Amino acid sequence: MLNSGSQGNPTPSTRPKKMKKDMGKTLTILLLRGPYISEYADLAANMALKARKMGYKVNMFLYLDGAWLPHVKTDKEYSNAGEWLRWAIKKGVTVKACHRCSEARDLTEDDIIPGVEISGLYGFLDMLAESDKVITFTG
Amino acid sequence: MIEPDNKFDSLGIIIARTSIMTGNARQAVDFGMGAAKKGKSVGIFLISDGVWNALNDSGNVSDIIGQLVNDGAKLYISDEHARAAGFPKDRVIEGAEFIEDTYKVLVNSVMEEWDKVIIC
């Protein structure tokens, strides 16, 4: 498996702090896959972070096994999707995890990265309503 | 096969897996071919293990991608992911463009270039 974060992208600690202004468009990313089973979690988190850095408003909704992503919460010796998600949240990406999916996996807000709201599907509908583009990492 | 409708002008296909891992890549490029035949602009972005779909001599999906490129489709390949995978650049489909800043071009394509996006 490739590790997107370790193959040339700057690490979070070397990323520029300056943020561009909101470009007025909103991207919502729906993630249905957990980390370490495919690269979708890495791709989704990296894409969210880059879109935010480029000035877009960005939402992520974590559904089904995507709810596992914010459970990757400790620093590791290698870049990982949890790290990219933490950085994305720090840069202003709005992240919500499906309540039912989290509950089914015994995930509470104490188990996951701070800044992720455990939300009902209505939270996803709100994201959809404001989005210019919605992309889905699934399958 | 699902036929493209007339509600969009441009289609982006992001492929993150090999055609051996899933039939989704084949379905997506078939859809892309259908879209191209209806005059839609088509772009393909290969990331992660999807870069292997750009081998010019592997048959199957790469043949269709090559045909799409010949017909005017844009083919982007993540340079970062190609290097990580050890992809042999001397065997790449003609007309492909290796992209250094993968996510910048990917985000720009999704937000500004493509009306519809398929990820597989």
PDB file of C-alpha atoms in Angstrom, chain A residues 6 9 14 29 34 47 58 63 77 81 83-84 86 109 111 119 121 129:
ATOM      1  CA  SER A   6       5.361   9.962   2.944  1.00  0.00           C
ATOM      2  CA  ASN A   9       4.157  15.736   0.315  1.00  0.00           C
ATOM      3  CA  THR A  14       6.500  21.747   7.419  1.00  0.00           C
ATOM      4  CA  ILE A  29     -16.228  14.287   0.881  1.00  0.00           C
ATOM      5  CA  GLY A  34     -11.749   2.732   7.193  1.00  0.00           C
ATOM      6  CA  MET A  47      -7.718  15.829  -0.575  1.00  0.00           C
ATOM      7  CA  VAL A  58     -14.541  21.549   2.957  1.00  0.00           C
ATOM      8  CA  TYR A  63     -20.014   6.848   7.242  1.00  0.00           C
ATOM      9  CA  GLU A  77       6.587   7.028  13.164  1.00  0.00           C
ATOM     10  CA  ALA A  81      -4.629   9.068   7.648  1.00  0.00           C
ATOM     11  CA  GLU A  83      -2.563  12.563  11.173  1.00  0.00           C
ATOM     12  CA  TRP A  84      -3.851  14.054   7.940  1.00  0.00           C
ATOM     13  CA  ARG A  86      -6.109  16.036  12.506  1.00  0.00           C
ATOM     14  CA  GLU A 109     -16.333  11.147  21.283  1.00  0.00           C
ATOM     15  CA  ASP A 111     -12.406   7.505  21.527  1.00  0.00           C
ATOM     16  CA  SER A 119     -23.844  13.456  14.067  1.00  0.00           C
ATOM     17  CA  LEU A 121     -27.481  11.698   8.918  1.00  0.00           C
ATOM     18  CA  ALA A 129     -27.341  21.247   0.808  1.00  0.00           C
TER      19      ALA A 129
END
